[in-house]
Structure formats: C-alpha cells, structure tokens
PDB file of C-alpha atoms and ligand atoms in Angstrom:
ATOM      1  CA  MET A1258     101.687 -77.705 169.221  1.00  0.00           C
ATOM      2  CA  ARG A1259     100.617 -75.842 172.384  1.00  0.00           C
ATOM      3  CA  ARG A1260     103.332 -73.953 174.188  1.00  0.00           C
ATOM      4  CA  LEU A1261     104.260 -74.884 177.750  1.00  0.00           C
ATOM      5  CA  PRO A1262     102.658 -72.547 180.359  1.00  0.00           C
ATOM      6  CA  LEU A1263     106.127 -71.473 181.540  1.00  0.00           C
ATOM      7  CA  VAL A1264     106.925 -70.219 178.066  1.00  0.00           C
ATOM      8  CA  THR A1265     104.263 -67.511 178.315  1.00  0.00           C
ATOM      9  CA  VAL A1266     106.019 -65.836 181.282  1.00  0.00           C
ATOM     10  CA  PRO A1267     108.430 -63.807 179.096  1.00  0.00           C
ATOM     11  CA  ASP A1268     105.454 -62.596 177.033  1.00  0.00           C
ATOM     12  CA  LYS A1269     104.024 -61.145 180.254  1.00  0.00           C
ATOM     13  CA  LEU A1270     107.387 -59.654 181.223  1.00  0.00           C
ATOM     14  CA  GLU A1271     107.464 -57.672 177.979  1.00  0.00           C
ATOM     15  CA  LYS A1272     104.353 -55.831 179.173  1.00  0.00           C
ATOM     16  CA  ALA A1273     105.426 -55.421 182.811  1.00  0.00           C
ATOM     17  CA  GLY A1274     105.730 -51.642 183.075  1.00  0.00           C
ATOM     18  CA  TRP A1275     106.556 -51.898 186.792  1.00  0.00           C
ATOM     19  CA  LEU A1276     110.029 -53.091 185.724  1.00  0.00           C
ATOM     20  CA  ASP A1277     110.751 -49.818 183.912  1.00  0.00           C
ATOM     21  CA  PRO A1278     112.188 -47.803 186.845  1.00  0.00           C
ATOM     22  CA  ALA A1279     114.723 -50.546 187.652  1.00  0.00           C
ATOM     23  CA  ALA A1280     115.564 -51.100 183.980  1.00  0.00           C
ATOM     24  CA  GLY A1281     115.983 -47.366 183.408  1.00  0.00           C
ATOM     25  CA  TRP A1282     118.229 -47.014 186.430  1.00  0.00           C
ATOM     26  CA  VAL A1283     120.474 -49.895 185.323  1.00  0.00           C
ATOM     27  CA  ALA A1284     120.651 -48.533 181.760  1.00  0.00           C
ATOM     28  CA  ARG A1285     121.627 -45.054 182.984  1.00  0.00           C
ATOM     29  CA  THR A1286     124.178 -46.487 185.405  1.00  0.00           C
ATOM     30  CA  VAL A1287     125.816 -48.607 182.702  1.00  0.00           C
ATOM     31  CA  LYS A1288     125.974 -45.645 180.296  1.00  0.00           C
ATOM     32  CA  ALA A1289     127.648 -43.531 182.988  1.00  0.00           C
ATOM     33  CA  ALA A1290     130.029 -46.341 183.977  1.00  0.00           C
ATOM     34  CA  VAL A1291     131.256 -46.956 180.413  1.00  0.00           C
ATOM     35  CA  PRO A1292     131.505 -43.507 178.808  1.00  0.00           C
ATOM     36  CA  TRP A1293     134.298 -44.340 176.331  1.00  0.00           C
ATOM     37  CA  PRO A1294     133.012 -45.011 172.779  1.00  0.00           C
ATOM     38  CA  ALA A1295     135.935 -47.303 171.896  1.00  0.00           C
ATOM     39  CA  VAL A1296     135.313 -49.521 174.945  1.00  0.00           C
ATOM     40  CA  ARG A1297     131.566 -49.578 174.314  1.00  0.00           C
ATOM     41  CA  ASP A1298     132.128 -50.538 170.674  1.00  0.00           C
ATOM     42  CA  LEU A1299     134.388 -53.400 171.751  1.00  0.00           C
ATOM     43  CA  LEU A1300     131.810 -54.641 174.265  1.00  0.00           C
ATOM     44  CA  HIS A1301     128.973 -54.355 171.734  1.00  0.00           C
ATOM     45  CA  GLY A1302     131.018 -56.460 169.291  1.00  0.00           C
ATOM     46  CA  VAL A1303     131.453 -53.839 166.532  1.00  0.00           C
ATOM     47  CA  PRO A1304     134.844 -55.302 165.457  1.00  0.00           C
ATOM     48  CA  LEU A1305     133.238 -58.779 165.237  1.00  0.00           C
ATOM     49  CA  GLY A1306     130.254 -57.666 163.147  1.00  0.00           C
ATOM     50  CA  HIS A1307     127.822 -59.220 165.630  1.00  0.00           C
ATOM     51  CA  PRO A1308     127.250 -58.970 169.400  1.00  0.00           C
ATOM     52  CA  LEU A1309     130.099 -60.087 171.668  1.00  0.00           C
ATOM     53  CA  HIS A1310     127.944 -61.084 174.658  1.00  0.00           C
ATOM     54  CA  PRO A1311     126.641 -64.438 173.293  1.00  0.00           C
ATOM     55  CA  LEU A1312     130.196 -65.516 172.525  1.00  0.00           C
ATOM     56  CA  MET A1313     131.411 -64.694 176.041  1.00  0.00           C
ATOM     57  CA  ILE A1314     128.635 -66.692 177.713  1.00  0.00           C
ATOM     58  CA  VAL A1315     130.496 -69.872 176.758  1.00  0.00           C
ATOM     59  CA  ALA A1316     133.182 -69.259 179.404  1.00  0.00           C
ATOM     60  CA  PRO A1317     131.116 -69.066 182.635  1.00  0.00           C
ATOM     61  CA  LEU A1318     128.471 -71.467 181.428  1.00  0.00           C
ATOM     62  CA  GLY A1319     131.010 -74.056 180.297  1.00  0.00           C
ATOM     63  CA  ALA A1320     132.883 -73.823 183.608  1.00  0.00           C
ATOM     64  CA  TRP A1321     129.710 -74.160 185.697  1.00  0.00           C
ATOM     65  CA  VAL A1322     128.245 -77.043 183.722  1.00  0.00           C
ATOM     66  CA  SER A1323     131.584 -78.848 183.949  1.00  0.00           C
ATOM     67  CA  ALA A1324     131.657 -78.214 187.711  1.00  0.00           C
ATOM     68  CA  ALA A1325     128.166 -79.722 187.998  1.00  0.00           C
ATOM     69  CA  VAL A1326     129.352 -82.894 186.246  1.00  0.00           C
ATOM     70  CA  LEU A1327     132.346 -83.143 188.591  1.00  0.00           C
ATOM     71  CA  ASP A1328     130.100 -82.526 191.598  1.00  0.00           C
ATOM     72  CA  VAL A1329     128.147 -85.703 190.942  1.00  0.00           C
ATOM     73  CA  LEU A1330     131.320 -87.767 190.539  1.00  0.00           C
ATOM     74  CA  PRO A1331     133.226 -88.483 193.762  1.00  0.00           C
ATOM     75  CA  GLY A1332     136.806 -87.286 194.284  1.00  0.00           C
ATOM     76  CA  ASN A1333     136.724 -84.139 192.150  1.00  0.00           C
ATOM     77  CA  GLU A1334     136.174 -81.512 194.847  1.00  0.00           C
ATOM     78  CA  ARG A1335     139.275 -79.464 194.085  1.00  0.00           C
ATOM     79  CA  ALA A1336     138.728 -79.373 190.319  1.00  0.00           C
ATOM     80  CA  ALA A1337     135.034 -78.533 190.784  1.00  0.00           C
ATOM     81  CA  ARG A1338     135.887 -75.605 193.062  1.00  0.00           C
ATOM     82  CA  THR A1339     138.419 -74.332 190.520  1.00  0.00           C
ATOM     83  CA  LEU A1340     135.792 -74.437 187.775  1.00  0.00           C
ATOM     84  CA  VAL A1341     133.240 -72.644 189.965  1.00  0.00           C
ATOM     85  CA  GLY A1342     135.800 -69.878 190.606  1.00  0.00           C
ATOM     86  CA  MET A1343     136.703 -69.662 186.907  1.00  0.00           C
ATOM     87  CA  GLY A1344     133.048 -69.252 186.042  1.00  0.00           C
ATOM     88  CA  VAL A1345     132.630 -66.427 188.561  1.00  0.00           C
ATOM     89  CA  ALA A1346     135.727 -64.665 187.181  1.00  0.00           C
ATOM     90  CA  ALA A1347     134.479 -65.009 183.584  1.00  0.00           C
ATOM     91  CA  ALA A1348     130.973 -63.835 184.481  1.00  0.00           C
ATOM     92  CA  GLY A1349     132.165 -60.247 185.164  1.00  0.00           C
ATOM     93  CA  PRO A1350     133.237 -59.282 181.622  1.00  0.00           C
ATOM     94  CA  THR A1351     130.392 -61.361 180.164  1.00  0.00           C
ATOM     95  CA  ALA A1352     127.857 -59.426 182.229  1.00  0.00           C
ATOM     96  CA  LEU A1353     129.482 -56.117 181.322  1.00  0.00           C
ATOM     97  CA  ALA A1354     129.150 -56.831 177.581  1.00  0.00           C
ATOM     98  CA  GLY A1355     125.519 -57.826 178.090  1.00  0.00           C
ATOM     99  CA  ALA A1356     124.792 -54.761 180.212  1.00  0.00           C
ATOM    100  CA  VAL A1357     126.231 -52.415 177.581  1.00  0.00           C
ATOM    101  CA  ASP A1358     123.951 -54.024 174.971  1.00  0.00           C
ATOM    102  CA  PHE A1359     121.032 -53.808 177.413  1.00  0.00           C
ATOM    103  CA  SER A1360     121.557 -50.070 177.911  1.00  0.00           C
ATOM    104  CA  ARG A1361     120.683 -49.489 174.224  1.00  0.00           C
ATOM    105  CA  LEU A1362     117.583 -51.673 173.910  1.00  0.00           C
ATOM    106  CA  ASP A1363     113.987 -50.533 173.642  1.00  0.00           C
ATOM    107  CA  THR A1364     111.580 -50.485 176.578  1.00  0.00           C
ATOM    108  CA  GLU A1365     109.984 -53.924 176.103  1.00  0.00           C
ATOM    109  CA  GLN A1366     113.349 -55.568 175.513  1.00  0.00           C
ATOM    110  CA  GLN A1367     114.739 -53.944 178.659  1.00  0.00           C
ATOM    111  CA  ARG A1368     111.880 -55.403 180.731  1.00  0.00           C
ATOM    112  CA  THR A1369     112.935 -58.905 179.719  1.00  0.00           C
ATOM    113  CA  GLY A1370     116.580 -57.917 179.926  1.00  0.00           C
ATOM    114  CA  ILE A1371     116.410 -56.697 183.524  1.00  0.00           C
ATOM    115  CA  VAL A1372     114.982 -60.036 184.715  1.00  0.00           C
ATOM    116  CA  HIS A1373     117.587 -61.883 182.604  1.00  0.00           C
ATOM    117  CA  GLU A1374     120.275 -59.824 184.334  1.00  0.00           C
ATOM    118  CA  GLY A1375     118.707 -60.390 187.754  1.00  0.00           C
ATOM    119  CA  ALA A1376     118.714 -64.179 187.298  1.00  0.00           C
ATOM    120  CA  ASN A1377     122.353 -64.103 186.242  1.00  0.00           C
ATOM    121  CA  VAL A1378     123.399 -61.820 189.107  1.00  0.00           C
ATOM    122  CA  LEU A1379     121.685 -64.279 191.470  1.00  0.00           C
ATOM    123  CA  ALA A1380     123.626 -67.128 189.835  1.00  0.00           C
ATOM    124  CA  VAL A1381     126.940 -65.295 190.285  1.00  0.00           C
ATOM    125  CA  GLY A1382     126.106 -64.663 193.946  1.00  0.00           C
ATOM    126  CA  LEU A1383     125.266 -68.323 194.534  1.00  0.00           C
ATOM    127  CA  TYR A1384     128.396 -69.535 192.788  1.00  0.00           C
ATOM    128  CA  SER A1385     130.560 -67.031 194.691  1.00  0.00           C
ATOM    129  CA  ALA A1386     129.134 -68.319 197.976  1.00  0.00           C
ATOM    130  CA  SER A1387     129.641 -71.886 196.756  1.00  0.00           C
ATOM    131  CA  TRP A1388     133.321 -71.189 196.051  1.00  0.00           C
ATOM    132  CA  LEU A1389     133.838 -69.666 199.498  1.00  0.00           C
ATOM    133  CA  LEU A1390     132.034 -72.480 201.330  1.00  0.00           C
ATOM    134  CA  ARG A1391     133.964 -75.168 199.477  1.00  0.00           C
ATOM    135  CA  GLY A1392     137.182 -73.415 200.549  1.00  0.00           C
ATOM    136  CA  ARG A1393     136.038 -73.729 204.181  1.00  0.00           C
ATOM    137  CA  GLY A1394     135.348 -77.423 203.829  1.00  0.00           C
ATOM    138  CA  ARG A1395     131.551 -77.122 203.583  1.00  0.00           C
ATOM    139  CA  THR A1396     131.476 -78.981 200.292  1.00  0.00           C
ATOM    140  CA  GLY A1397     127.914 -80.316 200.572  1.00  0.00           C
ATOM    141  CA  LEU A1398     126.382 -76.854 201.013  1.00  0.00           C
ATOM    142  CA  GLY A1399     128.719 -75.503 198.329  1.00  0.00           C
ATOM    143  CA  LYS A1400     127.422 -78.094 195.875  1.00  0.00           C
ATOM    144  CA  ALA A1401     123.817 -77.309 196.754  1.00  0.00           C
ATOM    145  CA  LEU A1402     124.362 -73.597 196.118  1.00  0.00           C
ATOM    146  CA  ALA A1403     126.117 -74.374 192.836  1.00  0.00           C
ATOM    147  CA  PHE A1404     123.189 -76.471 191.583  1.00  0.00           C
ATOM    148  CA  THR A1405     120.816 -73.677 192.593  1.00  0.00           C
ATOM    149  CA  GLY A1406     123.065 -71.267 190.707  1.00  0.00           C
ATOM    150  CA  LEU A1407     122.910 -73.504 187.658  1.00  0.00           C
ATOM    151  CA  ALA A1408     119.116 -73.373 187.802  1.00  0.00           C
ATOM    152  CA  ALA A1409     119.239 -69.552 187.995  1.00  0.00           C
ATOM    153  CA  THR A1410     121.606 -69.560 185.010  1.00  0.00           C
ATOM    154  CA  GLY A1411     119.069 -71.671 183.137  1.00  0.00           C
ATOM    155  CA  VAL A1412     116.328 -69.116 183.827  1.00  0.00           C
ATOM    156  CA  GLY A1413     118.679 -66.330 182.678  1.00  0.00           C
ATOM    157  CA  GLY A1414     119.547 -68.262 179.517  1.00  0.00           C
ATOM    158  CA  PHE A1415     115.887 -68.924 178.752  1.00  0.00           C
ATOM    159  CA  LEU A1416     115.117 -65.206 179.002  1.00  0.00           C
ATOM    160  CA  GLY A1417     118.216 -64.352 176.974  1.00  0.00           C
ATOM    161  CA  GLY A1418     116.917 -66.636 174.225  1.00  0.00           C
ATOM    162  CA  HIS A1419     113.539 -64.893 174.321  1.00  0.00           C
ATOM    163  CA  LEU A1420     115.260 -61.522 174.141  1.00  0.00           C
ATOM    164  CA  SER A1421     117.251 -62.482 171.058  1.00  0.00           C
ATOM    165  CA  TYR A1422     114.958 -64.791 169.130  1.00  0.00           C
ATOM    166  CA  ARG A1423     111.508 -63.432 169.989  1.00  0.00           C
ATOM    167  CA  GLN A1424     112.257 -59.778 170.633  1.00  0.00           C
ATOM    168  CA  GLY A1425     115.075 -59.411 168.119  1.00  0.00           C
ATOM    169  CA  ALA A1426     117.724 -57.858 170.378  1.00  0.00           C
ATOM    170  CA  GLY A1427     121.096 -57.960 168.643  1.00  0.00           C
ATOM    171  CA  VAL A1428     119.813 -59.107 165.255  1.00  0.00           C
ATOM    172  CA  ASN A1429     120.558 -57.313 161.982  1.00  0.00           C
ATOM    173  CA  ARG A1430     117.367 -55.511 160.899  1.00  0.00           C
ATOM    174  CA  ASN A1431     118.467 -55.470 157.265  1.00  0.00           C
ATOM    175  CA  ASP A1432     119.464 -59.066 156.768  1.00  0.00           C
ATOM    176  CA  ASP A1433     116.466 -59.901 154.580  1.00  0.00           C
ATOM    177  CA  PHE A1434     116.351 -56.775 152.443  1.00  0.00           C
ATOM    178  CA  GLN A1435     115.870 -57.632 148.773  1.00  0.00           C
ATOM    179  CA  VAL A1436     116.742 -55.522 145.754  1.00  0.00           C
ATOM    180  CA  PRO A1437     117.109 -57.033 142.280  1.00  0.00           C
ATOM    181  CA  SER A1438     120.540 -56.624 140.720  1.00  0.00           C
ATOM    182  CA  GLY A1439     121.099 -53.896 138.131  1.00  0.00           C
ATOM    183  CA  TRP A1440     120.337 -50.172 138.107  1.00  0.00           C
ATOM    184  CA  HIS A1441     117.079 -48.707 139.392  1.00  0.00           C
ATOM    185  CA  SER A1442     115.796 -45.148 139.051  1.00  0.00           C
ATOM    186  CA  LEU A1443     114.846 -43.133 142.133  1.00  0.00           C
ATOM    187  CA  GLY A1444     113.492 -40.277 140.010  1.00  0.00           C
ATOM    188  CA  PRO A1445     114.865 -36.879 138.979  1.00  0.00           C
ATOM    189  CA  VAL A1446     118.053 -36.048 140.865  1.00  0.00           C
ATOM    190  CA  GLY A1447     116.826 -32.431 141.104  1.00  0.00           C
ATOM    191  CA  ALA A1448     113.980 -33.608 143.345  1.00  0.00           C
ATOM    192  CA  PHE A1449     116.466 -34.268 146.175  1.00  0.00           C
ATOM    193  CA  ALA A1450     117.707 -31.341 148.255  1.00  0.00           C
ATOM    194  CA  SER A1451     121.459 -31.042 148.745  1.00  0.00           C
ATOM    195  CA  GLY A1452     123.302 -31.573 152.020  1.00  0.00           C
ATOM    196  CA  VAL A1453     120.373 -32.942 154.045  1.00  0.00           C
ATOM    197  CA  PRO A1454     119.261 -36.584 154.351  1.00  0.00           C
ATOM    198  CA  GLN A1455     116.242 -37.301 152.138  1.00  0.00           C
ATOM    199  CA  THR A1456     114.092 -40.399 151.800  1.00  0.00           C
ATOM    200  CA  ALA A1457     113.148 -42.538 148.811  1.00  0.00           C
ATOM    201  CA  ARG A1458     111.804 -46.046 148.258  1.00  0.00           C
ATOM    202  CA  LEU A1459     113.046 -48.836 146.077  1.00  0.00           C
ATOM    203  CA  GLY A1460     110.134 -51.260 146.054  1.00  0.00           C
ATOM    204  CA  ALA A1461     109.558 -52.028 149.721  1.00  0.00           C
ATOM    205  CA  VAL A1462     113.029 -50.881 150.785  1.00  0.00           C
ATOM    206  CA  PRO A1463     113.230 -47.442 152.470  1.00  0.00           C
ATOM    207  CA  LEU A1464     116.323 -45.484 151.456  1.00  0.00           C
ATOM    208  CA  LEU A1465     118.303 -42.545 152.762  1.00  0.00           C
ATOM    209  CA  VAL A1466     119.569 -40.307 149.948  1.00  0.00           C
ATOM    210  CA  LEU A1467     122.231 -37.678 150.569  1.00  0.00           C
ATOM    211  CA  LYS A1468     123.380 -35.287 147.847  1.00  0.00           C
ATOM    212  CA  ARG A1469     126.842 -34.531 149.123  1.00  0.00           C
ATOM    213  CA  THR A1470     128.036 -30.988 149.599  1.00  0.00           C
ATOM    214  CA  ASP A1471     131.089 -31.851 151.675  1.00  0.00           C
ATOM    215  CA  GLY A1472     134.571 -31.160 150.279  1.00  0.00           C
ATOM    216  CA  ALA A1473     135.944 -33.618 147.715  1.00  0.00           C
ATOM    217  CA  ALA A1474     132.649 -35.474 147.473  1.00  0.00           C
ATOM    218  CA  ASP A1475     130.743 -32.352 146.336  1.00  0.00           C
ATOM    219  CA  GLY A1476     128.087 -33.359 143.787  1.00  0.00           C
ATOM    220  CA  ALA A1477     128.202 -37.067 144.608  1.00  0.00           C
ATOM    221  CA  VAL A1478     125.155 -38.873 145.981  1.00  0.00           C
ATOM    222  CA  SER A1479     125.289 -41.442 148.793  1.00  0.00           C
ATOM    223  CA  VAL A1480     122.447 -43.919 149.301  1.00  0.00           C
ATOM    224  CA  LEU A1481     121.928 -46.304 152.218  1.00  0.00           C
ATOM    225  CA  VAL A1482     119.066 -48.437 153.443  1.00  0.00           C
ATOM    226  CA  ASN A1483     117.249 -46.076 155.826  1.00  0.00           C
ATOM    227  CA  THR A1484     116.341 -48.675 158.486  1.00  0.00           C
ATOM    228  CA  CYS A1485     119.052 -48.772 161.178  1.00  0.00           C
ATOM    229  CA  SER A1486     120.533 -52.250 161.447  1.00  0.00           C
ATOM    230  CA  HIS A1487     120.371 -52.049 165.268  1.00  0.00           C
ATOM    231  CA  LEU A1488     116.665 -51.724 166.064  1.00  0.00           C
ATOM    232  CA  GLY A1489     115.219 -50.164 162.936  1.00  0.00           C
ATOM    233  CA  GLY A1490     115.532 -46.443 163.682  1.00  0.00           C
ATOM    234  CA  PRO A1491     114.876 -43.974 160.819  1.00  0.00           C
ATOM    235  CA  LEU A1492     118.376 -42.874 159.834  1.00  0.00           C
ATOM    236  CA  HIS A1493     117.226 -39.862 157.795  1.00  0.00           C
ATOM    237  CA  GLU A1494     116.090 -38.243 161.065  1.00  0.00           C
ATOM    238  CA  GLY A1495     119.627 -38.535 162.424  1.00  0.00           C
ATOM    239  CA  GLU A1496     122.433 -36.029 162.510  1.00  0.00           C
ATOM    240  CA  LEU A1497     125.243 -35.795 159.941  1.00  0.00           C
ATOM    241  CA  ARG A1498     128.629 -35.792 161.629  1.00  0.00           C
ATOM    242  CA  GLU A1499     132.238 -36.186 160.562  1.00  0.00           C
ATOM    243  CA  VAL A1500     133.890 -39.127 162.368  1.00  0.00           C
ATOM    244  CA  LYS A1501     137.425 -40.348 161.621  1.00  0.00           C
ATOM    245  CA  ASN A1502     137.498 -38.194 158.457  1.00  0.00           C
ATOM    246  CA  GLU A1503     134.279 -39.775 157.156  1.00  0.00           C
ATOM    247  CA  LEU A1504     130.885 -38.159 156.816  1.00  0.00           C
ATOM    248  CA  CYS A1505     128.535 -40.235 158.944  1.00  0.00           C
ATOM    249  CA  ILE A1506     124.860 -40.426 159.835  1.00  0.00           C
ATOM    250  CA  VAL A1507     124.103 -40.864 163.547  1.00  0.00           C
ATOM    251  CA  CYS A1508     120.945 -42.855 164.293  1.00  0.00           C
ATOM    252  CA  PRO A1509     118.459 -40.764 166.305  1.00  0.00           C
ATOM    253  CA  TRP A1510     117.427 -43.702 168.494  1.00  0.00           C
ATOM    254  CA  HIS A1511     120.630 -45.017 170.131  1.00  0.00           C
ATOM    255  CA  GLY A1512     123.469 -43.232 168.343  1.00  0.00           C
ATOM    256  CA  SER A1513     124.823 -45.895 165.991  1.00  0.00           C
ATOM    257  CA  THR A1514     127.094 -44.120 163.549  1.00  0.00           C
ATOM    258  CA  PHE A1515     127.436 -45.234 159.925  1.00  0.00           C
ATOM    259  CA  SER A1516     129.596 -43.988 157.054  1.00  0.00           C
ATOM    260  CA  VAL A1517     127.178 -42.480 154.529  1.00  0.00           C
ATOM    261  CA  GLU A1518     129.458 -43.684 151.732  1.00  0.00           C
ATOM    262  CA  SER A1519     130.060 -47.320 152.685  1.00  0.00           C
ATOM    263  CA  GLY A1520     127.467 -47.972 155.418  1.00  0.00           C
ATOM    264  CA  GLU A1521     130.241 -49.283 157.713  1.00  0.00           C
ATOM    265  CA  VAL A1522     129.671 -49.006 161.474  1.00  0.00           C
ATOM    266  CA  LEU A1523     131.892 -46.347 163.012  1.00  0.00           C
ATOM    267  CA  HIS A1524     130.234 -46.617 166.424  1.00  0.00           C
ATOM    268  CA  GLY A1525     127.691 -49.064 167.872  1.00  0.00           C
ATOM    269  CA  PRO A1526     125.426 -50.289 169.361  1.00  0.00           C
ATOM    270  CA  ALA A1527     124.800 -51.514 165.795  1.00  0.00           C
ATOM    271  CA  THR A1528     127.253 -54.188 164.766  1.00  0.00           C
ATOM    272  CA  ALA A1529     126.008 -54.839 161.213  1.00  0.00           C
ATOM    273  CA  PRO A1530     126.723 -52.287 158.469  1.00  0.00           C
ATOM    274  CA  GLN A1531     123.979 -50.503 156.559  1.00  0.00           C
ATOM    275  CA  PRO A1532     123.524 -51.860 153.019  1.00  0.00           C
ATOM    276  CA  SER A1533     124.850 -49.193 150.646  1.00  0.00           C
ATOM    277  CA  PHE A1534     124.337 -48.471 146.949  1.00  0.00           C
ATOM    278  CA  SER A1535     126.400 -47.380 143.990  1.00  0.00           C
ATOM    279  CA  THR A1536     124.876 -44.315 142.363  1.00  0.00           C
ATOM    280  CA  ARG A1537     124.937 -42.651 138.944  1.00  0.00           C
ATOM    281  CA  ILE A1538     122.984 -39.955 137.140  1.00  0.00           C
ATOM    282  CA  ARG A1539     121.544 -40.764 133.686  1.00  0.00           C
ATOM    283  CA  ASP A1540     119.399 -38.269 131.773  1.00  0.00           C
ATOM    284  CA  GLY A1541     118.782 -36.332 134.965  1.00  0.00           C
ATOM    285  CA  LEU A1542     117.601 -39.414 136.858  1.00  0.00           C
ATOM    286  CA  LEU A1543     119.280 -40.700 140.007  1.00  0.00           C
ATOM    287  CA  GLU A1544     119.975 -44.438 139.610  1.00  0.00           C
ATOM    288  CA  VAL A1545     121.141 -46.863 142.249  1.00  0.00           C
ATOM    289  CA  SER A1546     122.538 -50.373 142.255  1.00  0.00           C
ATOM    290  CA  VAL A1547     123.126 -52.384 145.405  1.00  0.00           C
ATOM    291  CA  LYS A1548     126.826 -52.821 146.188  1.00  0.00           C
ATOM    292  CA  PRO A1549     127.992 -56.434 146.217  1.00  0.00           C
TER     293      PRO A1549
HETATM  294  S1  FES B2859     117.915 -48.155 166.216  1.00  0.00           S
HETATM  295 FE1  FES B2859     119.380 -48.274 167.784  1.00  0.00          FE
HETATM  296  S2  FES B2859     121.036 -47.152 167.039  1.00  0.00           S
HETATM  297 FE2  FES B2859     119.625 -47.114 165.439  1.00  0.00          FE
END
C-alpha cells in the first residue's frame, strides 16, 4: 500500500541539517538545566526499565481530548476549562522528561525531536491562552484555540511516533539478541588482556570481555553484550569507573553506565540493562553462558 504524502514529511525532517543549530542549543540547555544524575535518571525512566515520557503523555493528552468532547456538548464550560488547565499543568513535567531524553539522541533523531517539541510547545501556548480567555468569558475563542492546540498536539504525537517506531528512540537495542543456551567457548583466556575492555563475538553477537583486576573480583571475567542498549554505542570504547561500589562501563556515546558484572543500568539515558553472561574457564578456554 502506498504511503500518504504527509507521511513522508518526517523522512525529510531526518535529513534537515538546518534544524541542527536549534536542536543543539535545546540539547545543551536541557543538559545544563538538569545537571543532577539522579533527577535525569528518574526523568529518563531508569527505575521503570523503559522511558518515562510516553507514560506521562497520557495526562495532558487525556485532559485535552476530554475537554474537546465537553466543548462540543453544551453546558460544560467550567469542566472543560478545568481540564484545559489540568492539561497545561501536566504538560510541564511531561515535556521535561521528553526533553531530557531528547538531549541524548543522535543527530537525525534530534531533527525530528525538535519539531516534535516545537509542535507541543505551540499546543501548550494555545491551551494556556484558551484557559485565560475562557476565564474572561471569551469561551468561543477559547474553544477555537483549544481545537487548534489539539491539532498541534496531533502533529507532535505523529512525529513522536516516527521518532520511536521509525527512528528507534527509546527502544532497547538488545531486545532481539539470540544466543543458544549452554556454554560457548570464546577461545583461550590468555588471549584477553587483563583490566581493559576487550571484544569477542559469539555468533553474530558482539561481546565486551573484561578480565577483572579489581579487588575481590581479581581473576574473574565479566562478559556483556557490547552494543549499548540505548542507541548501540560500542561499550568496549567506554571508560571503566566505580559507581556505587560497583565496577561499571560508561558508554562513550551518551554516558549510560552499566555494572560490568550484572549489566544493570546505574545511570541512563539507557533504561534497559545490558545482557550479561556467566563465565567459567575450562582447559584454558574462556566459556560463557547467557544469564537467565
Ligand atoms: S549509545 Fe547512548 S548511552 Fe550508549
């Protein structure tokens, strides 16, 4: 089936380099405005295990759609205005969560993201004006602005869908990795240097191998999938760092921080853990088995 002409617009946005200065400025501003890792992790959705922003959208969108229904039924002016105001109030934290995610996307995703944000900022402005006008008795104009705001929200939602489902923002890059059960050899353990992240392959799956030299874990070997669950960065190029008493690997692309032992996310923007492996040494060979 042929796609609708409108549907090709986001494809063009992905290549619109003229959006880069604005996108870069917004990304830098958001990073500076939210410098606290714990707050960023919360807004990314690290405790949830997937992004928080899509969940929060329900609040403003639900309020505004409900207001639109009340606006076409007579006698609901007060309730409709309340819902418009609730939507505006809920849009702030929703936008903040989305902006924090946006600040850690790649260039093409940010081009779509900046127009998505622009449409939603326009919607919030229109709904804010609608709320004020309704309070001054100009209900007809307030309704008109609210319906225009709903249309802007629709454009923003359409672009948000493109960002997630076509461009893969917020998805787990390792969801489809496949390794047969049982133990698999990665070759002689002596072939891996100690204390620095090394690479190996298990079939098509790229691995990070770390022969531990830190404290109690001296002599142990930690193995993770090497593709960062956020946007696919090469973890072996990242920095080893101790975080919360755990040795971690910090992704070189956007700073996601994973325990090298368990693959758990210590800091986002990644929200999905890295698949990790049990390891053993048999006859001088390093063997791995995917953890359940
Ligand atoms: S690719 Fe973004 S943090 Fe790793």
